[in-house]
Amino acid sequence: MKKLIVKQMNEGQEIFIAKVSEEINSNLAKSLRAGDRMLVDSDGLAFIYILEDDSDLYYLYFQQDSWESLHKITLEQKKLVLDLGNDIQID
């Protein structure tokens, strides 16, 4: 399991782009897909979205400073795109 932290949320016309704190190896980034699961870290005050590849799970942390953007995404039914660096994004 690898921990990825969302460091920045940028709002566009129809989407929000979440950028992670460190660039991910391009081969790994291309293999990641949405895990369709969300956890809550009540001690660390974070929502954790699960990403996965064929062999591992990756925890994507949305810390408290991103909650307002997550709320706006839900209210306005906008799309969230994850920017993993190296020009690789996950919808």
Coordinates of C-alpha atoms in Angstrom, one line a residue:
M1 CA 0.0 0.0 0.0
K2 CA 1.3 3.4 -1.0
K3 CA 0.0 6.7 0.4
L4 CA -0.6 9.5 -2.1
I5 CA -1.6 13.0 -0.7
V6 CA -3.7 15.5 -2.7
K7 CA -1.7 18.7 -2.4
Q8 CA -3.8 21.0 -4.6
M9 CA -7.3 21.2 -6.0
N10 CA -7.8 23.4 -9.1
E11 CA -11.2 24.4 -10.3
G12 CA -12.0 24.6 -14.0
Q13 CA -15.3 25.2 -15.9
E14 CA -16.6 21.6 -15.7
I15 CA -14.0 19.8 -13.7
F16 CA -11.7 20.0 -10.6
I17 CA -8.2 18.7 -11.0
A18 CA -6.6 17.2 -7.9
K19 CA -2.7 17.1 -7.9
V20 CA -0.8 14.7 -5.8
S21 CA 2.2 15.7 -3.7
E22 CA 4.7 13.7 -5.6
E23 CA 5.1 12.7 -9.2
I24 CA 4.3 9.0 -9.8
N25 CA 6.4 6.8 -12.0
S26 CA 4.8 6.9 -15.4
N27 CA 4.5 3.1 -15.8
L28 CA 2.8 2.8 -12.4
A29 CA 0.6 5.8 -13.1
K30 CA -0.6 4.3 -16.4
S31 CA -1.6 1.1 -14.6
L32 CA -3.7 2.7 -11.8
R33 CA -7.4 2.7 -11.9
A34 CA -10.2 3.8 -9.6
G35 CA -11.0 1.3 -6.8
D36 CA -14.5 2.6 -6.3
R37 CA -14.1 2.7 -2.5
M38 CA -13.8 5.5 0.0
L39 CA -12.5 5.3 3.6
V40 CA -12.4 7.8 6.4
D41 CA -9.4 8.5 8.6
S42 CA -11.0 10.0 11.6
D43 CA -7.6 10.4 13.4
G44 CA -5.9 12.1 10.5
L45 CA -9.0 14.0 9.4
A46 CA -8.9 12.7 5.8
F47 CA -11.1 11.0 3.2
I48 CA -9.1 8.2 1.5
Y49 CA -10.0 7.1 -2.0
I50 CA -8.7 3.7 -3.1
L51 CA -6.7 3.4 -6.3
E52 CA -5.4 0.0 -7.5
D53 CA -3.4 -1.8 -10.1
D54 CA -3.2 -5.5 -10.7
S55 CA -1.3 -6.3 -7.5
D56 CA -1.5 -3.4 -5.0
L57 CA -3.8 -0.8 -3.4
Y58 CA -2.9 2.9 -3.2
Y59 CA -4.5 5.3 -0.7
L60 CA -5.3 8.7 -2.1
Y61 CA -5.6 11.1 0.9
F62 CA -7.9 14.1 0.7
Q63 CA -7.0 16.1 3.8
Q64 CA -9.2 18.7 5.5
D65 CA -8.1 21.6 3.3
S66 CA -9.6 19.9 0.2
W67 CA -13.0 19.2 1.8
E68 CA -14.6 22.5 0.6
S69 CA -13.7 21.6 -3.0
L70 CA -15.0 18.0 -2.6
H71 CA -18.3 19.5 -1.3
K72 CA -18.5 21.8 -4.3
I73 CA -17.8 19.0 -6.7
T74 CA -20.7 17.1 -5.2
L75 CA -23.1 20.0 -5.1
E76 CA -22.4 21.2 -8.6
Q77 CA -22.0 17.6 -10.0
K78 CA -18.6 18.4 -11.5
K79 CA -16.1 15.9 -12.6
L80 CA -12.9 15.2 -10.5
V81 CA -9.7 14.4 -12.4
L82 CA -6.6 13.1 -10.6
D83 CA -3.3 14.5 -12.0
L84 CA -0.4 12.0 -11.3
G85 CA 2.3 14.1 -13.0
N86 CA 4.1 13.0 -16.2
D87 CA 1.0 14.2 -18.2
I88 CA -1.0 11.3 -16.8
Q89 CA -4.5 11.8 -15.4
I90 CA -7.3 9.5 -14.1
D91 CA -10.9 10.4 -14.5

